[in-house]
PDB file of C-alpha atoms in Angstrom:
ATOM      1  CA  TYR A   1      -6.917  -9.550  -8.436  1.00 81.00           C
ATOM      2  CA  THR A   2      -7.245 -11.124 -11.865  1.00 80.00           C
ATOM      3  CA  SER A   3      -7.738  -7.858 -13.750  1.00 85.00           C
ATOM      4  CA  SER A   4      -8.236  -4.121 -13.441  1.00 86.00           C
ATOM      5  CA  GLY A   5     -11.984  -4.669 -13.153  1.00 86.00           C
ATOM      6  CA  ALA A   6     -11.439  -7.107 -10.289  1.00 88.00           C
ATOM      7  CA  VAL A   7      -9.550  -4.467  -8.294  1.00 89.00           C
ATOM      8  CA  HIS A   8     -12.307  -1.901  -8.829  1.00 88.00           C
ATOM      9  CA  SER A   9     -15.006  -4.460  -7.965  1.00 88.00           C
ATOM     10  CA  VAL A  10     -13.417  -5.344  -4.640  1.00 90.00           C
ATOM     11  CA  LEU A  11     -12.766  -1.688  -3.786  1.00 90.00           C
ATOM     12  CA  LYS A  12     -16.450  -0.899  -4.336  1.00 87.00           C
ATOM     13  CA  MET A  13     -17.289  -3.261  -1.456  1.00 86.00           C
ATOM     14  CA  ARG A  14     -14.183  -2.676   0.649  1.00 89.00           C
ATOM     15  CA  PRO A  15     -12.514   0.685  -0.058  1.00 90.00           C
ATOM     16  CA  THR A  16     -10.039  -0.100   2.727  1.00 89.00           C
ATOM     17  CA  GLN A  17      -8.709  -3.637   2.847  1.00 88.00           C
ATOM     18  CA  ILE A  18      -5.829  -5.906   3.768  1.00 90.00           C
ATOM     19  CA  THR A  19      -4.969  -8.709   1.369  1.00 90.00           C
ATOM     20  CA  ILE A  20      -2.358 -11.422   1.876  1.00 92.00           C
ATOM     21  CA  MET A  21      -0.963 -13.229  -1.177  1.00 90.00           C
ATOM     22  CA  ASP A  22       0.992 -16.430  -0.767  1.00 92.00           C
ATOM     23  CA  GLU A  23       3.441 -17.478  -3.516  1.00 90.00           C
ATOM     24  CA  PHE A  24       3.672 -13.846  -4.583  1.00 89.00           C
ATOM     25  CA  GLY A  25       6.809 -14.466  -6.656  1.00 87.00           C
ATOM     26  CA  LYS A  26       5.090 -17.234  -8.608  1.00 86.00           C
ATOM     27  CA  ARG A  27       2.172 -14.917  -9.372  1.00 85.00           C
ATOM     28  CA  LEU A  28       4.511 -12.266 -10.775  1.00 84.00           C
ATOM     29  CA  GLU A  29       6.406 -14.911 -12.714  1.00 82.00           C
ATOM     30  CA  SER A  30       3.257 -16.255 -14.376  1.00 80.00           C
ATOM     31  CA  ILE A  31       2.158 -12.742 -15.370  1.00 78.00           C
ATOM     32  CA  SER A  32       5.526 -12.004 -16.965  1.00 73.00           C
ATOM     33  CA  GLN A  33       5.856 -15.313 -18.795  1.00 71.00           C
ATOM     34  CA  ALA A  34       2.318 -15.685 -20.069  1.00 62.00           C
ATOM     35  CA  GLY A  35       1.962 -12.049 -21.081  1.00 64.00           C
ATOM     36  CA  ASN A  36      -1.434 -11.982 -19.375  1.00 70.00           C
ATOM     37  CA  THR A  37      -2.703  -8.498 -20.208  1.00 74.00           C
ATOM     38  CA  ASN A  38      -5.653  -8.720 -17.795  1.00 73.00           C
ATOM     39  CA  LYS A  39      -3.433  -9.440 -14.809  1.00 78.00           C
ATOM     40  CA  GLU A  40      -0.955  -6.828 -16.009  1.00 79.00           C
ATOM     41  CA  ASP A  41      -3.797  -4.292 -16.034  1.00 83.00           C
ATOM     42  CA  GLY A  42      -4.649  -5.428 -12.498  1.00 84.00           C
ATOM     43  CA  ILE A  43      -1.119  -4.622 -11.341  1.00 84.00           C
ATOM     44  CA  GLN A  44      -1.321  -1.225 -13.047  1.00 86.00           C
ATOM     45  CA  THR A  45      -4.564  -0.445 -11.176  1.00 89.00           C
ATOM     46  CA  LEU A  46      -3.018  -1.529  -7.862  1.00 89.00           C
ATOM     47  CA  MET A  47      -0.132   0.845  -8.534  1.00 89.00           C
ATOM     48  CA  GLU A  48      -2.563   3.660  -9.240  1.00 89.00           C
ATOM     49  CA  ALA A  49      -4.574   2.912  -6.092  1.00 90.00           C
ATOM     50  CA  TRP A  50      -1.381   3.187  -4.023  1.00 91.00           C
ATOM     51  CA  GLY A  51      -1.276   6.923  -4.682  1.00 88.00           C
ATOM     52  CA  ARG A  52      -5.009   7.594  -4.312  1.00 89.00           C
ATOM     53  CA  CYS A  53      -5.433   7.313  -0.534  1.00 89.00           C
ATOM     54  CA  HIS A  54      -6.425  10.981  -0.456  1.00 90.00           C
ATOM     55  CA  GLY A  55      -8.238  11.112  -3.790  1.00 90.00           C
ATOM     56  CA  ILE A  56     -10.446   9.256  -6.265  1.00 90.00           C
ATOM     57  CA  LEU A  57      -9.871   6.078  -8.274  1.00 89.00           C
ATOM     58  CA  ARG A  58     -11.882   5.679 -11.473  1.00 84.00           C
ATOM     59  CA  PRO A  59     -12.117   2.646 -13.793  1.00 82.00           C
ATOM     60  CA  ASP A  60     -11.400   2.909 -17.500  1.00 74.00           C
ATOM     61  CA  ASN A  61     -14.331   4.000 -19.628  1.00 68.00           C
ATOM     62  CA  TYR A  62     -15.273   2.416 -22.930  1.00 61.00           C
ATOM     63  CA  SER A  63     -17.591   3.386 -25.759  1.00 59.00           C
ATOM     64  CA  LEU A  64     -20.991   4.582 -24.565  1.00 61.00           C
ATOM     65  CA  MET A  65     -22.685   4.216 -27.949  1.00 60.00           C
ATOM     66  CA  GLY A  66     -26.104   2.580 -27.679  1.00 63.00           C
ATOM     67  CA  ILE A  67     -26.410   3.036 -23.907  1.00 64.00           C
ATOM     68  CA  GLN A  68     -29.354   4.907 -22.424  1.00 61.00           C
ATOM     69  CA  VAL A  69     -28.535   8.423 -21.191  1.00 62.00           C
ATOM     70  CA  GLU A  70     -29.999   7.625 -17.756  1.00 61.00           C
ATOM     71  CA  ASP A  71     -27.726   4.612 -17.382  1.00 60.00           C
ATOM     72  CA  ILE A  72     -24.695   6.658 -18.415  1.00 55.00           C
ATOM     73  CA  LYS A  73     -25.341   9.273 -15.744  1.00 58.00           C
ATOM     74  CA  GLU A  74     -26.377   6.962 -12.922  1.00 57.00           C
ATOM     75  CA  LYS A  75     -24.326   3.797 -13.443  1.00 58.00           C
ATOM     76  CA  ILE A  76     -21.289   4.534 -15.595  1.00 58.00           C
ATOM     77  CA  MET A  77     -20.047   8.080 -15.067  1.00 59.00           C
ATOM     78  CA  ASN A  78     -20.437   7.803 -11.286  1.00 68.00           C
ATOM     79  CA  ARG A  79     -18.263   4.703 -10.847  1.00 77.00           C
ATOM     80  CA  VAL A  80     -15.678   5.983  -8.416  1.00 85.00           C
ATOM     81  CA  THR A  81     -13.907   4.874  -5.255  1.00 88.00           C
ATOM     82  CA  HIS A  82     -13.149   7.637  -2.773  1.00 90.00           C
ATOM     83  CA  LYS A  83      -9.898   7.344  -0.805  1.00 91.00           C
ATOM     84  CA  PRO A  84      -9.033   3.695  -1.585  1.00 92.00           C
ATOM     85  CA  ALA A  85      -6.485   2.109   0.746  1.00 91.00           C
ATOM     86  CA  ILE A  86      -5.059  -1.340  -0.009  1.00 92.00           C
ATOM     87  CA  THR A  87      -2.527  -2.954   2.299  1.00 92.00           C
ATOM     88  CA  MET A  88      -0.915  -5.856   0.446  1.00 91.00           C
ATOM     89  CA  VAL A  89       1.339  -8.455   2.032  1.00 94.00           C
ATOM     90  CA  GLY A  90       3.090 -10.746  -0.434  1.00 93.00           C
ATOM     91  CA  LEU A  91       4.876 -13.900   0.733  1.00 94.00           C
ATOM     92  CA  SER A  92       7.442 -15.576  -1.476  1.00 92.00           C
ATOM     93  CA  VAL A  93      10.604 -17.636  -1.640  1.00 89.00           C
ATOM     94  CA  PRO A  94      13.377 -15.115  -2.443  1.00 88.00           C
ATOM     95  CA  LYS A  95      14.544 -17.069  -5.505  1.00 87.00           C
ATOM     96  CA  ASN A  96      11.090 -16.982  -7.118  1.00 86.00           C
ATOM     97  CA  PHE A  97      10.521 -13.340  -6.241  1.00 88.00           C
ATOM     98  CA  TYR A  98      13.790 -12.025  -7.655  1.00 87.00           C
ATOM     99  CA  LYS A  99      13.500 -14.252 -10.727  1.00 85.00           C
ATOM    100  CA  ALA A 100      10.134 -12.679 -11.549  1.00 83.00           C
ATOM    101  CA  LEU A 101      11.520  -9.146 -11.403  1.00 82.00           C
ATOM    102  CA  ASN A 102      12.825  -7.414 -14.487  1.00 76.00           C
ATOM    103  CA  SER A 103      13.907  -3.931 -15.478  1.00 71.00           C
ATOM    104  CA  GLY A 104      10.307  -3.066 -16.329  1.00 74.00           C
ATOM    105  CA  ARG A 105       9.109  -3.756 -12.779  1.00 77.00           C
ATOM    106  CA  ILE A 106      11.807  -1.397 -11.533  1.00 79.00           C
ATOM    107  CA  ALA A 107      11.329   1.363 -14.094  1.00 79.00           C
ATOM    108  CA  ASP A 108       7.518   1.523 -13.904  1.00 80.00           C
ATOM    109  CA  GLY A 109       7.531   2.033 -10.118  1.00 82.00           C
ATOM    110  CA  PHE A 110       5.952  -1.285  -9.165  1.00 86.00           C
ATOM    111  CA  LEU A 111       8.763  -2.482  -6.928  1.00 88.00           C
ATOM    112  CA  ASN A 112       9.409   0.793  -5.135  1.00 90.00           C
ATOM    113  CA  ARG A 113       5.877   0.751  -3.737  1.00 91.00           C
ATOM    114  CA  PHE A 114       6.780  -2.267  -1.592  1.00 92.00           C
ATOM    115  CA  VAL A 115       8.951  -2.657   1.457  1.00 94.00           C
ATOM    116  CA  VAL A 116      10.911  -5.798   0.584  1.00 93.00           C
ATOM    117  CA  VAL A 117      11.919  -7.674   3.733  1.00 94.00           C
ATOM    118  CA  GLU A 118      14.127 -10.719   3.152  1.00 91.00           C
ATOM    119  CA  SER A 119      14.576 -13.029   6.113  1.00 89.00           C
ATOM    120  CA  LYS A 120      18.160 -14.024   6.884  1.00 87.00           C
ATOM    121  CA  GLU A 121      17.168 -16.549   9.539  1.00 87.00           C
ATOM    122  CA  PRO A 122      19.083 -19.863   9.270  1.00 90.00           C
ATOM    123  CA  ARG A 123      17.247 -23.159   8.864  1.00 87.00           C
ATOM    124  CA  ARG A 124      16.132 -24.670  12.135  1.00 89.00           C
ATOM    125  CA  VAL A 125      14.013 -27.519  13.432  1.00 91.00           C
ATOM    126  CA  GLY A 126      10.462 -26.314  13.839  1.00 85.00           C
ATOM    127  CA  GLU A 127       8.557 -26.793  17.059  1.00 88.00           C
ATOM    128  CA  LEU A 128       4.993 -27.960  17.409  1.00 91.00           C
ATOM    129  CA  ARG A 129       2.845 -25.014  18.407  1.00 88.00           C
ATOM    130  CA  ARG A 130      -0.769 -24.757  19.439  1.00 90.00           C
ATOM    131  CA  PHE A 131      -3.171 -22.500  17.587  1.00 92.00           C
ATOM    132  CA  LYS A 132      -3.454 -19.074  19.191  1.00 91.00           C
ATOM    133  CA  GLU A 133      -6.075 -16.395  18.800  1.00 93.00           C
ATOM    134  CA  PRO A 134      -4.890 -12.867  17.904  1.00 91.00           C
ATOM    135  CA  PRO A 135      -4.012 -10.817  21.023  1.00 95.00           C
ATOM    136  CA  THR A 136      -7.049  -9.038  22.444  1.00 96.00           C
ATOM    137  CA  SER A 137      -5.106  -5.777  22.595  1.00 93.00           C
ATOM    138  CA  ILE A 138      -4.591  -5.795  18.813  1.00 92.00           C
ATOM    139  CA  VAL A 139      -8.223  -6.710  18.094  1.00 94.00           C
ATOM    140  CA  ASN A 140      -9.403  -3.900  20.375  1.00 94.00           C
ATOM    141  CA  TRP A 141      -7.020  -1.430  18.710  1.00 93.00           C
ATOM    142  CA  VAL A 142      -8.307  -2.274  15.216  1.00 90.00           C
ATOM    143  CA  ASN A 143     -11.921  -1.917  16.370  1.00 90.00           C
ATOM    144  CA  TYR A 144     -11.123   1.416  18.042  1.00 92.00           C
ATOM    145  CA  ILE A 145      -9.379   2.788  14.937  1.00 88.00           C
ATOM    146  CA  ARG A 146     -12.385   1.784  12.808  1.00 83.00           C
ATOM    147  CA  ARG A 147     -14.978   2.923  15.321  1.00 83.00           C
ATOM    148  CA  GLN A 148     -17.996   4.978  14.342  1.00 76.00           C
ATOM    149  CA  ARG A 149     -17.427   8.719  14.426  1.00 73.00           C
ATOM    150  CA  GLY A 150     -20.284  11.205  14.325  1.00 66.00           C
ATOM    151  CA  ASN A 151     -22.938  10.108  11.846  1.00 60.00           C
ATOM    152  CA  MET A 152     -20.751   7.471  10.200  1.00 59.00           C
ATOM    153  CA  ASP A 153     -22.113   3.943  10.490  1.00 63.00           C
ATOM    154  CA  ASP A 154     -20.829   0.641   9.146  1.00 64.00           C
ATOM    155  CA  VAL A 155     -22.701   1.081   5.871  1.00 68.00           C
ATOM    156  CA  ALA A 156     -21.164   4.491   5.201  1.00 71.00           C
ATOM    157  CA  ARG A 157     -17.675   3.396   6.242  1.00 73.00           C
ATOM    158  CA  ASP A 158     -17.551   0.626   3.625  1.00 79.00           C
ATOM    159  CA  ASN A 159     -19.305   2.608   0.885  1.00 81.00           C
ATOM    160  CA  ALA A 160     -16.776   3.590  -1.782  1.00 84.00           C
ATOM    161  CA  GLU A 161     -19.069   6.300  -3.154  1.00 81.00           C
ATOM    162  CA  ILE A 162     -19.176   8.328   0.074  1.00 83.00           C
ATOM    163  CA  ASP A 163     -16.377  10.871   0.403  1.00 84.00           C
ATOM    164  CA  LEU A 164     -15.625  10.764   4.122  1.00 81.00           C
ATOM    165  CA  SER A 165     -13.579  13.592   5.586  1.00 82.00           C
ATOM    166  CA  GLN A 166     -10.086  12.630   6.694  1.00 84.00           C
ATOM    167  CA  ILE A 167      -8.448  13.167  10.059  1.00 87.00           C
ATOM    168  CA  VAL A 168      -5.061  14.684   9.256  1.00 92.00           C
ATOM    169  CA  LEU A 169      -2.044  14.178  11.501  1.00 95.00           C
ATOM    170  CA  ASN A 170       0.721  16.738  11.010  1.00 96.00           C
ATOM    171  CA  PHE A 171       4.455  16.131  11.366  1.00 97.00           C
ATOM    172  CA  ASP A 172       6.113  18.201  14.088  1.00 97.00           C
ATOM    173  CA  ARG A 173       9.142  20.391  13.348  1.00 97.00           C
ATOM    174  CA  GLU A 174      11.673  17.699  14.271  1.00 97.00           C
ATOM    175  CA  SER A 175       9.937  15.196  11.985  1.00 97.00           C
ATOM    176  CA  GLU A 176      10.027  17.619   9.067  1.00 97.00           C
ATOM    177  CA  GLU A 177      13.776  18.109   9.492  1.00 97.00           C
ATOM    178  CA  ILE A 178      14.351  14.330   9.652  1.00 98.00           C
ATOM    179  CA  LEU A 179      12.326  13.782   6.474  1.00 97.00           C
ATOM    180  CA  GLN A 180      14.159  16.536   4.590  1.00 97.00           C
ATOM    181  CA  ASP A 181      17.537  15.093   5.599  1.00 97.00           C
ATOM    182  CA  PHE A 182      16.338  11.705   4.393  1.00 98.00           C
ATOM    183  CA  ALA A 183      15.182  13.223   1.094  1.00 97.00           C
ATOM    184  CA  ARG A 184      18.620  14.757   0.498  1.00 97.00           C
ATOM    185  CA  GLU A 185      20.250  11.404   1.288  1.00 97.00           C
ATOM    186  CA  ILE A 186      17.955   9.660  -1.204  1.00 97.00           C
ATOM    187  CA  VAL A 187      18.942  12.061  -3.984  1.00 96.00           C
ATOM    188  CA  LYS A 188      22.637  11.356  -3.389  1.00 96.00           C
ATOM    189  CA  ARG A 189      22.025   7.612  -3.446  1.00 95.00           C
ATOM    190  CA  GLN A 190      19.965   7.898  -6.635  1.00 95.00           C
ATOM    191  CA  ASP A 191      22.810   9.740  -8.362  1.00 95.00           C
ATOM    192  CA  ILE A 192      25.055   6.764  -7.581  1.00 94.00           C
ATOM    193  CA  LEU A 193      22.487   4.168  -8.692  1.00 93.00           C
ATOM    194  CA  GLU A 194      21.636   5.935 -11.945  1.00 92.00           C
ATOM    195  CA  LYS A 195      24.478   4.293 -13.864  1.00 92.00           C
ATOM    196  CA  ASP A 196      22.812   0.903 -13.221  1.00 89.00           C
ATOM    197  CA  ASN A 197      19.272   2.217 -13.908  1.00 88.00           C
ATOM    198  CA  LEU A 198      18.259   1.384 -10.328  1.00 88.00           C
ATOM    199  CA  GLU A 199      17.468   4.893  -9.115  1.00 91.00           C
ATOM    200  CA  PRO A 200      13.658   4.365  -9.378  1.00 91.00           C
ATOM    201  CA  LEU A 201      13.903   1.916  -6.460  1.00 91.00           C
ATOM    202  CA  LEU A 202      14.308   4.842  -4.036  1.00 94.00           C
ATOM    203  CA  SER A 203      11.756   7.195  -5.579  1.00 93.00           C
ATOM    204  CA  ARG A 204       9.141   6.506  -2.904  1.00 94.00           C
ATOM    205  CA  SER A 205      11.345   5.800   0.100  1.00 96.00           C
ATOM    206  CA  LYS A 206      10.471   9.110   1.752  1.00 97.00           C
ATOM    207  CA  GLU A 207       6.749   8.597   1.211  1.00 96.00           C
ATOM    208  CA  LYS A 208       6.931   5.065   2.606  1.00 96.00           C
ATOM    209  CA  ALA A 209       8.668   6.411   5.704  1.00 97.00           C
ATOM    210  CA  MET A 210       5.920   9.013   6.096  1.00 97.00           C
ATOM    211  CA  ARG A 211       3.188   6.384   5.805  1.00 96.00           C
ATOM    212  CA  LEU A 212       4.970   4.123   8.282  1.00 97.00           C
ATOM    213  CA  SER A 213       5.292   7.074  10.685  1.00 98.00           C
ATOM    214  CA  LEU A 214       1.523   7.539  10.572  1.00 96.00           C
ATOM    215  CA  LEU A 215       0.891   3.852  11.273  1.00 95.00           C
ATOM    216  CA  CYS A 216       3.341   3.743  14.169  1.00 97.00           C
ATOM    217  CA  THR A 217       1.931   6.939  15.668  1.00 97.00           C
ATOM    218  CA  LEU A 218      -1.596   5.514  15.729  1.00 96.00           C
ATOM    219  CA  ALA A 219      -0.251   2.199  17.049  1.00 94.00           C
ATOM    220  CA  SER A 220       1.306   3.980  20.020  1.00 94.00           C
ATOM    221  CA  ASN A 221      -1.662   6.317  20.579  1.00 94.00           C
ATOM    222  CA  ALA A 222      -4.878   5.833  18.621  1.00 93.00           C
ATOM    223  CA  ASP A 223      -6.001   9.381  19.526  1.00 93.00           C
ATOM    224  CA  ALA A 224      -2.754  11.089  18.486  1.00 95.00           C
ATOM    225  CA  ARG A 225      -2.993  14.319  16.519  1.00 94.00           C
ATOM    226  CA  ALA A 226       0.675  14.815  15.606  1.00 96.00           C
ATOM    227  CA  ILE A 227       3.593  12.657  14.424  1.00 97.00           C
ATOM    228  CA  THR A 228       6.650  13.140  16.624  1.00 97.00           C
ATOM    229  CA  GLY A 229      10.319  13.027  15.745  1.00 97.00           C
ATOM    230  CA  ASP A 230      11.198   9.819  17.600  1.00 97.00           C
ATOM    231  CA  ILE A 231       8.630   7.806  15.636  1.00 97.00           C
ATOM    232  CA  THR A 232       9.586   9.470  12.346  1.00 98.00           C
ATOM    233  CA  GLN A 233      13.255   8.649  12.957  1.00 98.00           C
ATOM    234  CA  TRP A 234      12.390   4.984  13.605  1.00 98.00           C
ATOM    235  CA  ALA A 235      10.358   4.806  10.382  1.00 98.00           C
ATOM    236  CA  VAL A 236      13.146   6.459   8.357  1.00 98.00           C
ATOM    237  CA  ASP A 237      15.720   4.027   9.778  1.00 98.00           C
ATOM    238  CA  PHE A 238      13.441   1.080   8.950  1.00 97.00           C
ATOM    239  CA  ILE A 239      12.861   2.132   5.336  1.00 97.00           C
ATOM    240  CA  ARG A 240      16.513   3.104   4.845  1.00 96.00           C
ATOM    241  CA  TYR A 241      17.645  -0.350   5.965  1.00 95.00           C
ATOM    242  CA  TYR A 242      15.318  -2.367   3.728  1.00 94.00           C
ATOM    243  CA  ASP A 243      15.287  -0.104   0.679  1.00 93.00           C
TER     244      ASP A 243
END
């Protein structure tokens, strides 16, 4: 994602996507040092897309002077992505990653959109391993989750301009109580962190736990229609630990 336009361009073709970035810390470091406004705009658009899973993402508009009215209506004003969903996995050496972070990345909400998992594994001698294909069970699960439903075909599923209806999974009563307890805990922790200006780091912890609960529910039962308390508790514990 080299710019805001690059994010919108990719979302037009793949409104739901998984992207893996190696040397993620180095990428952030280069953006901060070089003052690259295009890449900075790209990060801003990624942040906006994070909260648009249920809504619409629109690109910035510029002057329309000198453009035909037909082109404005058909090509420019209708540039939208319905329900974008980007799953980003960034890999980095801890030293590079933390060096690239600054107070701005914390205050603007960039960092709190990630679950930062730092490995504490000691150094060890690596073993030679043979290449392995992904487990068939996981491949089948992905295909089942993305299966055709009703009149939806592959073309419609990957068309950003089609507003597909969502299948909503509700939290049960136990899950709601767990999430509210977690929310109260977050507020107390934020009051403590405020003196160091670190309270924004926990602003989205509850929402991340809710999203993780949804993923884990579908991983355990792809046809589930409700999110149960045991899965919600696991997700809350996971996010609490890493955040």
